XYZ file of C-alpha atoms in Angstrom:
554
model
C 0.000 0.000 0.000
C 1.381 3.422 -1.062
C 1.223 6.747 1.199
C -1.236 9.003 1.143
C -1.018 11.975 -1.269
C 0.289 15.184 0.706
C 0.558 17.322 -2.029
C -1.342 18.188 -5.027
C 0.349 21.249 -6.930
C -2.260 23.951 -8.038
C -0.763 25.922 -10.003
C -1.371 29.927 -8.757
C -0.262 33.502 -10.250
C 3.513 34.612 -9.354
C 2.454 38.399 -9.605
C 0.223 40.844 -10.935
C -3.494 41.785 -9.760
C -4.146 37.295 -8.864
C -0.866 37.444 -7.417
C -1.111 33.717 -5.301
C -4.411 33.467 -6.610
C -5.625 30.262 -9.104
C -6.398 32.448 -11.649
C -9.110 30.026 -13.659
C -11.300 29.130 -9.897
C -10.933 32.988 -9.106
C -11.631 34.965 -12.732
C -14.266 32.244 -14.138
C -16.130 32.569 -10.474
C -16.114 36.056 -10.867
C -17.445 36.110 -14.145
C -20.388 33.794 -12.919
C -21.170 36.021 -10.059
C -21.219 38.770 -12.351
C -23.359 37.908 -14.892
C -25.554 37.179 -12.516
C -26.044 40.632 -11.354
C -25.758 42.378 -14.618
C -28.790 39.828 -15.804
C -30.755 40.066 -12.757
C -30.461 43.864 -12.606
C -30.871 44.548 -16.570
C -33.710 41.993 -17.195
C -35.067 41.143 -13.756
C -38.371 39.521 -15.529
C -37.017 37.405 -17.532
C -34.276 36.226 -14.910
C -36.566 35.815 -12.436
C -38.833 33.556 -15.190
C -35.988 31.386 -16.333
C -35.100 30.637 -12.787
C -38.375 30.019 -11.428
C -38.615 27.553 -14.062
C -35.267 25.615 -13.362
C -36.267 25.968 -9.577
C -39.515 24.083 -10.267
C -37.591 21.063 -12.373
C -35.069 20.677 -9.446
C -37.499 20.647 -6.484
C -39.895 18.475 -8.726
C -37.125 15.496 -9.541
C -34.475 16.231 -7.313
C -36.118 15.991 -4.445
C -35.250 12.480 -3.459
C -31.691 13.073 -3.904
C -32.080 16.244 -2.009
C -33.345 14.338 1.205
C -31.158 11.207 0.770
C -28.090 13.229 0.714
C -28.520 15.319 4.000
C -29.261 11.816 5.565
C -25.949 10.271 4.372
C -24.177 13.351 5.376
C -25.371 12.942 9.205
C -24.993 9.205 9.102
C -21.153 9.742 8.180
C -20.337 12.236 10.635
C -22.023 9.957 13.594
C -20.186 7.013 12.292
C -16.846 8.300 12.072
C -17.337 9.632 15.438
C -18.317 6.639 17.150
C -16.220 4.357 15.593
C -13.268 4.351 17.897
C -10.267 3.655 15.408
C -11.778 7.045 13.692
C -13.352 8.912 16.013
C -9.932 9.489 18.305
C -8.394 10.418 15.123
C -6.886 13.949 15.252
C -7.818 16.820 12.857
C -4.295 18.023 12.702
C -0.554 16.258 13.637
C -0.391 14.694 16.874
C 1.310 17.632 18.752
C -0.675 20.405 17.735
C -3.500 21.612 20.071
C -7.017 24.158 19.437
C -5.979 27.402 18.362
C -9.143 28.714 20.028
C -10.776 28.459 23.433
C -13.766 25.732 23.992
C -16.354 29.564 24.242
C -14.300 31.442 21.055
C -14.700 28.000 18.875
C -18.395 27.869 19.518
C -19.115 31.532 19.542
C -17.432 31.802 15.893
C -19.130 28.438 14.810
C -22.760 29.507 15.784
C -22.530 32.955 14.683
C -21.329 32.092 10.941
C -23.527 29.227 10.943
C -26.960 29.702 11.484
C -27.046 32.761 13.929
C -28.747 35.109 12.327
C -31.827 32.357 10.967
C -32.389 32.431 15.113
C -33.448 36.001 15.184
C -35.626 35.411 12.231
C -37.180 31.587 12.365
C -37.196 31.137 15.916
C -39.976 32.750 16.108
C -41.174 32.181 12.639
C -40.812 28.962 12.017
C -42.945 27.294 14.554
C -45.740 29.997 14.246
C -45.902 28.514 10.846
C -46.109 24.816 11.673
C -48.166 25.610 14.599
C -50.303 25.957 11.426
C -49.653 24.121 9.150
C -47.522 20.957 8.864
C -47.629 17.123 7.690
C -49.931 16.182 10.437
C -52.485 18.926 10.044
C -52.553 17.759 6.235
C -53.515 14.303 7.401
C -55.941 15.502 9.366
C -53.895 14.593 12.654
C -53.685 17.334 14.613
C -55.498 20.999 14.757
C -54.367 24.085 12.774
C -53.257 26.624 14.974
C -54.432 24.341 17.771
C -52.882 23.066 21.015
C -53.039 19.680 19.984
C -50.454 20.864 16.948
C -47.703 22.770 18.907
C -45.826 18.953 19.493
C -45.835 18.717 15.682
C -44.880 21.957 15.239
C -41.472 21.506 17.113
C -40.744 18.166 15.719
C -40.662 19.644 12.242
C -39.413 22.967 12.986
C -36.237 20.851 15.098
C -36.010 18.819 11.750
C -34.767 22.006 9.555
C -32.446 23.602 11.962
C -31.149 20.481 13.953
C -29.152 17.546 13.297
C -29.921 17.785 9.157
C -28.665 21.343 8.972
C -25.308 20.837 11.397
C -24.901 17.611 9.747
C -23.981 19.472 6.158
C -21.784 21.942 7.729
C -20.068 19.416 9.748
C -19.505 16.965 7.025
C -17.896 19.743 4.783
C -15.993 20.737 7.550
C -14.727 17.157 8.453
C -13.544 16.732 5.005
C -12.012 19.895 4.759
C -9.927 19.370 8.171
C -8.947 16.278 7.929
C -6.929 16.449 4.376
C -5.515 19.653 5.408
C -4.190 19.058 8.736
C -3.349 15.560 8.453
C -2.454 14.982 4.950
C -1.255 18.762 4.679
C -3.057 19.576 1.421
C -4.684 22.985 0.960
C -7.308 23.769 2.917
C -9.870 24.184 -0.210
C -12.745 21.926 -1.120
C -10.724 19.965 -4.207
C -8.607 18.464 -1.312
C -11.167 16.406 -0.106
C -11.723 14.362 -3.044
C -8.108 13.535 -3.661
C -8.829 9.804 -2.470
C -11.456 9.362 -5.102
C -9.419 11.375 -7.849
C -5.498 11.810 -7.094
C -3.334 14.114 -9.064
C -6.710 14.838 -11.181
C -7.311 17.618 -8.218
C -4.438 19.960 -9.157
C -6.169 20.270 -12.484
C -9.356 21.427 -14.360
C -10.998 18.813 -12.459
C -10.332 20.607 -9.482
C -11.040 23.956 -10.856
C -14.276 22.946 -11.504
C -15.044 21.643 -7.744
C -13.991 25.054 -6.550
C -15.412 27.454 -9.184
C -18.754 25.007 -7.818
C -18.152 25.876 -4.141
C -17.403 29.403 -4.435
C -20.532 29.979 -6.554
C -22.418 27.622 -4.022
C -20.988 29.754 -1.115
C -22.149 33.250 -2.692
C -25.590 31.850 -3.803
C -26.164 30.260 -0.016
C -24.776 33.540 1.910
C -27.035 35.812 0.088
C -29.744 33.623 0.965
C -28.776 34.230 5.036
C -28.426 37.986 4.227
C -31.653 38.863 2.516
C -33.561 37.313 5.069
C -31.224 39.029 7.400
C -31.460 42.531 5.476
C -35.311 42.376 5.586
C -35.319 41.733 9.447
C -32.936 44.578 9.899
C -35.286 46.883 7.749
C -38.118 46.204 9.924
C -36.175 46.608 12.957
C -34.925 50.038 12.041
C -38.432 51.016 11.222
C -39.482 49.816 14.395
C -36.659 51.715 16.463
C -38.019 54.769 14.316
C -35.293 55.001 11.401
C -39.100 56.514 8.954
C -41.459 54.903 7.151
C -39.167 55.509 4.037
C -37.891 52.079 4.506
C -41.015 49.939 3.932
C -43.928 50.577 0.859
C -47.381 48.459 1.281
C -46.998 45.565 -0.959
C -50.720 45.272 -1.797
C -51.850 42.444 0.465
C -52.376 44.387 3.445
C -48.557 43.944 4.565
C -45.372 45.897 3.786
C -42.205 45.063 1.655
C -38.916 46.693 1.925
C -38.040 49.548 -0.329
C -34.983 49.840 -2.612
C -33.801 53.018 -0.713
C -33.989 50.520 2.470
C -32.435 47.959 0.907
C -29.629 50.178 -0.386
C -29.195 51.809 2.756
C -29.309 48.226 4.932
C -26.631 46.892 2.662
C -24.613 49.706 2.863
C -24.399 49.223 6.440
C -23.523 45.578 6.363
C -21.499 44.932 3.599
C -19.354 48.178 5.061
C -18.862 46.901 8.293
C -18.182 43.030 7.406
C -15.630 44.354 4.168
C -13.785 46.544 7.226
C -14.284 42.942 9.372
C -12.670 40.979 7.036
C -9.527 43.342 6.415
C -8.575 42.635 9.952
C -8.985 38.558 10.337
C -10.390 35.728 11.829
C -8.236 36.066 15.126
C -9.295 40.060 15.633
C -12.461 41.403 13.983
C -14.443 38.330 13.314
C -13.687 36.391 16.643
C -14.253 39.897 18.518
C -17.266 40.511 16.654
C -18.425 36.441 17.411
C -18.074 36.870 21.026
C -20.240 40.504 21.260
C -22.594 38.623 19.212
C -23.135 35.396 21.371
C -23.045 37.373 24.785
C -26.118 39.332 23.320
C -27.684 36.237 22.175
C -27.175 34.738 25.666
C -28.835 38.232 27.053
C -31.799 38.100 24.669
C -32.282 34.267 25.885
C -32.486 35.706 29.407
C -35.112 37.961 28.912
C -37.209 34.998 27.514
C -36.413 32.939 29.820
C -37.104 35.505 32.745
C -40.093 37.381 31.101
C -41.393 34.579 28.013
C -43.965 31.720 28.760
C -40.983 29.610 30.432
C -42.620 26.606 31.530
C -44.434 26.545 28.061
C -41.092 26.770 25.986
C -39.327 24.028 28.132
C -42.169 21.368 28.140
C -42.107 22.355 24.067
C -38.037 21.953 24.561
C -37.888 18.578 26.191
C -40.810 16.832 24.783
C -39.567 18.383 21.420
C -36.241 16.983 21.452
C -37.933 13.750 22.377
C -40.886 13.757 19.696
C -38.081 14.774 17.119
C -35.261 12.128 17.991
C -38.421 9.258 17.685
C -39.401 10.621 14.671
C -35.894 11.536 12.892
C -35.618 8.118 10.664
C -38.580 8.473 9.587
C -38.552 12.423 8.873
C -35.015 12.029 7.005
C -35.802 9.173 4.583
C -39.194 9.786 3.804
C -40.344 11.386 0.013
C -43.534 12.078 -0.602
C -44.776 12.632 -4.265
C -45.831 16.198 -5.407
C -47.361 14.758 -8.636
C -49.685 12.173 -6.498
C -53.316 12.924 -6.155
C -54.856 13.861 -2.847
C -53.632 14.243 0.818
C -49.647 12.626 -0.916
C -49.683 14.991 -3.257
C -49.968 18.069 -0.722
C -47.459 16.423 1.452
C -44.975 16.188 -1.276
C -45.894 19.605 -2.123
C -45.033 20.600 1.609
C -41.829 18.548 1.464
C -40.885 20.649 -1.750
C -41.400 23.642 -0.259
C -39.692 23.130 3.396
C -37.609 20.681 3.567
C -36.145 20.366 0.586
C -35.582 24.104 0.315
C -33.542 23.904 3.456
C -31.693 20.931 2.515
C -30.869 22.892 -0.724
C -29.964 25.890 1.877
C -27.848 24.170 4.250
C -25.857 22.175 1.271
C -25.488 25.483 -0.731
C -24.068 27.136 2.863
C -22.298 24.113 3.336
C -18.177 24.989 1.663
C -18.396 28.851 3.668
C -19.538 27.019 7.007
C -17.379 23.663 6.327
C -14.286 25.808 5.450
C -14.479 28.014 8.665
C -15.586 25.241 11.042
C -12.252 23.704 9.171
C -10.207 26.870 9.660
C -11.065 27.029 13.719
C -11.048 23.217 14.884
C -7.475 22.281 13.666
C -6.201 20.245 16.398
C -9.211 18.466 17.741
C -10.392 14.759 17.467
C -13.372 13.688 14.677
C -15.352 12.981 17.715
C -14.702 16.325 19.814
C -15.418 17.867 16.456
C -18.386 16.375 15.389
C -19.971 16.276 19.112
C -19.241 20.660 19.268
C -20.231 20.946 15.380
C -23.396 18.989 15.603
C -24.794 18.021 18.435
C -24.056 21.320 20.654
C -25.536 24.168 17.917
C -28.382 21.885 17.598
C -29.259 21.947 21.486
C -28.219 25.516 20.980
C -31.188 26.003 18.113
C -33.730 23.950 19.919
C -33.433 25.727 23.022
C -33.970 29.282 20.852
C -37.040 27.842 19.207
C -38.639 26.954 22.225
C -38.108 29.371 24.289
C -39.213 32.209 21.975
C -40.919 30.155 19.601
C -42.768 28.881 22.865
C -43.387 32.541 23.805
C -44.880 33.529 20.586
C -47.301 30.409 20.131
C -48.359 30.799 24.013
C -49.284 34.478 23.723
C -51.556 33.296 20.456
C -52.789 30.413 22.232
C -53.978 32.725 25.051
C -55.484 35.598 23.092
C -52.966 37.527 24.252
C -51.267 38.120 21.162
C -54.827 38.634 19.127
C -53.227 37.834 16.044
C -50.662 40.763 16.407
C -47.965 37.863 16.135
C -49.479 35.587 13.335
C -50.632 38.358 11.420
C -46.830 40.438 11.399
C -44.790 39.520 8.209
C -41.762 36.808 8.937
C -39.249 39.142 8.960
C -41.337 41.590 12.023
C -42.302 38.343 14.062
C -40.068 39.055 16.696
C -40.954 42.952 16.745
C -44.075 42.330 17.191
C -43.648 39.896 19.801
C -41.930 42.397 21.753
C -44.430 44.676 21.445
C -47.049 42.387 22.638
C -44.816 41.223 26.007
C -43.850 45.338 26.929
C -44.217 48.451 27.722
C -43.716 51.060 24.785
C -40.545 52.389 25.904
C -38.938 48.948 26.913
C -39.891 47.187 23.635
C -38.196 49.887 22.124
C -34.931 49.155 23.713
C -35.669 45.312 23.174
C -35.834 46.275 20.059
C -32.594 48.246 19.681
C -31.321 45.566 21.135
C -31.911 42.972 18.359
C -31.038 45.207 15.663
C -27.333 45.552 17.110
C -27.531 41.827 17.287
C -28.796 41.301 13.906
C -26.479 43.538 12.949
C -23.665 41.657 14.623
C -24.673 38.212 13.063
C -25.253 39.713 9.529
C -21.588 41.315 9.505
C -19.955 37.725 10.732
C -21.312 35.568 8.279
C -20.662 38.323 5.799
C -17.197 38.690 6.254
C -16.286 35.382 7.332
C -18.045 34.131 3.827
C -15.403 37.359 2.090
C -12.580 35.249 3.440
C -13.824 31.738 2.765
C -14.387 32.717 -0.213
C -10.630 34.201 -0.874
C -9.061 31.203 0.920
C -10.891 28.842 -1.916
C -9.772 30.946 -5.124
C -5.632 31.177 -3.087
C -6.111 27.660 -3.441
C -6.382 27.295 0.275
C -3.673 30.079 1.235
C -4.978 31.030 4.586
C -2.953 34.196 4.996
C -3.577 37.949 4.896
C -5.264 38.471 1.090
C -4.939 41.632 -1.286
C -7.596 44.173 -0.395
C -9.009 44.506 -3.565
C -10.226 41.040 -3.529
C -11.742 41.594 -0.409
C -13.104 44.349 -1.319
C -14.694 43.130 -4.741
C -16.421 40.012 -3.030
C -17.998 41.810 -0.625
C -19.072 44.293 -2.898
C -20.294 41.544 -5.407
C -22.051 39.981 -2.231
C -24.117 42.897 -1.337
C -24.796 43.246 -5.118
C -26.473 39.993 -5.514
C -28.631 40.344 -2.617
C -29.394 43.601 -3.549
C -30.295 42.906 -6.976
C -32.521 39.738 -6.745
C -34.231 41.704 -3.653
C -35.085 44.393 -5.619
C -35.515 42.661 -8.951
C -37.617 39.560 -7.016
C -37.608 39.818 -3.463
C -36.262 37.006 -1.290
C -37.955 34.270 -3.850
C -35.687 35.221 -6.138
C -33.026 34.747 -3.636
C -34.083 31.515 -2.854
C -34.166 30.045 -6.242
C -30.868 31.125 -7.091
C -29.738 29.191 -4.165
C -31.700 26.158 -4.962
C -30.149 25.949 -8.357
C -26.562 26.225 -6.941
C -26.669 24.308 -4.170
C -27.656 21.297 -6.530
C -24.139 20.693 -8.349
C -22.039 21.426 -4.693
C -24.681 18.661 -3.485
C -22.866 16.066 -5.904
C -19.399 17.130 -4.566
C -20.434 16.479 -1.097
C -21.912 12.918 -1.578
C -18.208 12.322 -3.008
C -16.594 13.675 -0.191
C -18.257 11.094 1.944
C -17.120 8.221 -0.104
C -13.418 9.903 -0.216
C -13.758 10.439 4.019
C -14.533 6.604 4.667
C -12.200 5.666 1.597
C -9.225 7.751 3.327
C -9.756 6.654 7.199
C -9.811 2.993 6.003
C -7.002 2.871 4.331
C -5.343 4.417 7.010
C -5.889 2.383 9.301
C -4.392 -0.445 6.751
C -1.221 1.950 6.247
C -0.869 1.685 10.171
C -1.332 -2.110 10.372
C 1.733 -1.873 7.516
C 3.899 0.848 9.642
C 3.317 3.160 6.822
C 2.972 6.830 7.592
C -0.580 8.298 7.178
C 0.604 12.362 8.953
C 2.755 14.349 6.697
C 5.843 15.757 7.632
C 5.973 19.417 7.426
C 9.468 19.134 7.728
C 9.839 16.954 4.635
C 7.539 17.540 1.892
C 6.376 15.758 -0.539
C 7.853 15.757 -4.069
């Protein structure tokens, strides 16, 4: 048996503008991105049309591979992990230790992960399956009843649980481990080098790139439009003028393009001045103000919400979801069937398997950081912080505010004030409902800073993601103008869908990139279980399976 492979050489730029940049993942991914705005903004119609339509073939016959994959992707991660040969294997050489503290690593792992979707869908999402989910189209359970708030958080804990963490962690796993054991770059070709060899160096790994970088725009702008809308309503709320917000004809409000401008501004400033300064200063200082606000906002729900409500939803949650989960992952239902299966698969397409598409298309910018800040720690410490803890983390969110928003409906409290606010004002309203005038105001202010705070992380951590894949995993400082043009090309394609489409436009642009990065993953699964047991053959044989960083690799 022959060592593994500890170097593949991509060929980057010796000077110039792409100086120790691959210049055909970095210039062809920028001309993607960029058509992409220039169509969207010049013929938003018929952009918007042609996608729609490619959006609807994908969710329509892709489905089952959507919801197959995401289940494969959490089986290997548990496996690796429990398996004791792998599990105690270290991401990194056998000296090296965590660069970052046990609080740091999990503050900058939530916050670019799936923060911000806490401020929105916490509330959100189980106000929507409180009415409406499988069971209520079955006829089991009540909509907007108390007999449906168990259902409600067993499919609500299915999107941002174990499904969701399990992407990111795969990506992350695969990432890490041929990087800091093999030493090969930290970019997502490395991971298929098992399955493909010297091949990686090559086109064929300038095609896997080019796929994750467009992947990792496409899935970030889908975090920050839902984030940008939040933060318009929140600045409305807080008093920021009406000029923000224009009545969008069914008795609700939409965001203006001044607002959206001036949101995007605001973020895409602040995360492009983030990124100049690093992970170890701006974006781990920024993580930490972020997730001691987050813990301060639980507080208040915990203190002031419907407490005992949100923890019998928490426990007997966790419990309904963790019966149900085998069932939830590998069940499809068929859109194109008659009756009650044909409204479930209609569901399906429209929640789960737009998160699944979501959580893939996230997957390289989440993978690659999660990579970037657990060198040094075993597959199982990994996978037990990058899974199982963020989950907990989620769950508790959703029931505790979720809780709070479904018990002040429940009561009459709320009287619709709640239900009837748009997704993106949920929480607004909510705090309106629980206080005084002048203290939901500062609640208020509050989450806006923290919005603010989440948006800006998993901006700028995506700007350098992003740069670390086209350097062909270089992880050092990176030219400014790059920095500066993806950020700038970030805020563009949010802006320019939003305006030209509004967040569906978003979302189908994500849908239709996450599909080809989807393929890329399912590889890097076979090349993860291909790698670790041949490994552990290469031990049995007293061959090396570290590199040396001492001695290279010709």
């Amino acid at each position: 048996m022959k060592p593994p492979i500890t170097e593949i050489d991509i060929k980057t730029a010796d000077g110039g503008f792409y100086d120790g940049f691959t210049t055909h993942v970095t210039i062809t991914a920028k001309l993607i991105i960029g058509a992409l705005i220039v169509w969207a903004v010049a013929f938003p119609e018929q952009a918007g049309a042609f996608l729609s339509n490619i959006n609807s073939f994908i969710l329509a016959f892709f489905n089952l591979w959507y919801i197959y994959a995401i289940a494969l992707f959490l089986l290997t991660c548990f496996i690796l992990a429990a398996v004791p040969s792998s599990g105690k294997l270290k991401l990194g050489l056998d000296h090296e230790k965590p660069e970052f503290d046990n609080f740091s690593w999990f503050s900058m792992m939530f916050g670019a992960g799936i923060g911000i979707g806490m401020l929105t869908f916490a509330t959100a999402e189980p106000l929507y399956h409180w009415q409406s989910n499988p069971q209520t189209i079955q006829g089991i359970t009540t909509e907007s009843g108390a007999d449906n708030v168990r259902a409600a958080y067993q499919w609500s804990f299915l999107h941002w649980g174990l499904g969701a963490w399990g992407a990111y962690a795969l990506a992350g796993l695969g990432l890490a481990f041929f990087s800091y054991r093999r030493g090969l770059p930290l970019t997502i070709r490395s991971s298929l080098t098992p399955l493909f060899g010297d091949r990686m160096a090559g086109r064929t790994g300038h095609v896997v790139d080019v796929v994750a970088v467009v992947a990792t725009v496409l899935g970030v702008a889908q975090t920050l439009g839902f984030g940008v809308e939040q933060f318009i309503a929140g600045l409305e709320r807080i008093g920021f003028g009406s000029w923000l917000t224009r009545p969008d004809g069914d008795g609700g409000t939409t965001s203006t393009t001044a607002g959206i401008i001036f949101a995007l501004v605001v973020i895409m400033g602040a995360s492009t001045l983030s990124a100049l300064s690093g992970v170890g200063k701006g974006i781990k200082w920024l993580s930490n103000i972020n997730m001691g606000l987050s813990f301060f906002l639980l507080a208040f729900f915990v203190i002031f919400g419907s407490t005992f409500f949100g923890l019998s939803a928490l426990f007997v949650g966790i419990w309904d979801y963790l019966v149900a989960l085998p069932g939830m992952l590998f069940t499809v239902w068929d859109a194109d069937a008659a009756g009650v299966e044909g409204e479930l698969g209609d569901w399906q397409a429209a929640w789960s398997v737009f998160y699944w598409a979501w959580w893939i298309a996230f997957a390289p910018f989440v993978g690659l950081f999660l990579a970037r800040i657990s060198k040094g720690r075993t597959i199982r410490e990994y996978v037990l912080g990058a899974l199982i803890v963020p989950s907990l983390m989620c769950f508790v969110w959703f029931a505790l505010v979720g809780g709070t928003a479904i018990d002040l409906e429940l009561s009459g409290t709320a009287d619709g004030a709640i239900v009837g606010a748009g997704q993106e004002d949920q929480l607004f309203a909510m705090l309106a409902v629980m206080l005084q005038p002048a203290l939901a105001w500062i609640f208020s202010v509050i989450v806006v800073v923290l919005l603010l705070t989440y948006l800006v992380t998993s901006a700028d951590s995506a700007v350098l993601i992003i740069n670390t894949i086209n350097a062909a995993g270089d992880e050092g400082p990176k030219a400014r103008p790059h920095i500066l043009f993806w950020g700038a090309a970030l805020g563009l394609v949010v802006g320019s869908l939003l305006i030209g489409g509004g967040l569906s436009a978003v979302q189908t642009a994500m849908v239709i990139g996450a599909l080809p990065f989807s393929v890329v993953m399912v590889l890097m699964c076979v090349a993860l279980f291909k790698a670790v047991y041949r490994d552990y053959k290469r031990e049995q044989q007293g061959i090396p399976t570290l590199y040396d960083p001492a001695q290279p690799a010709e």
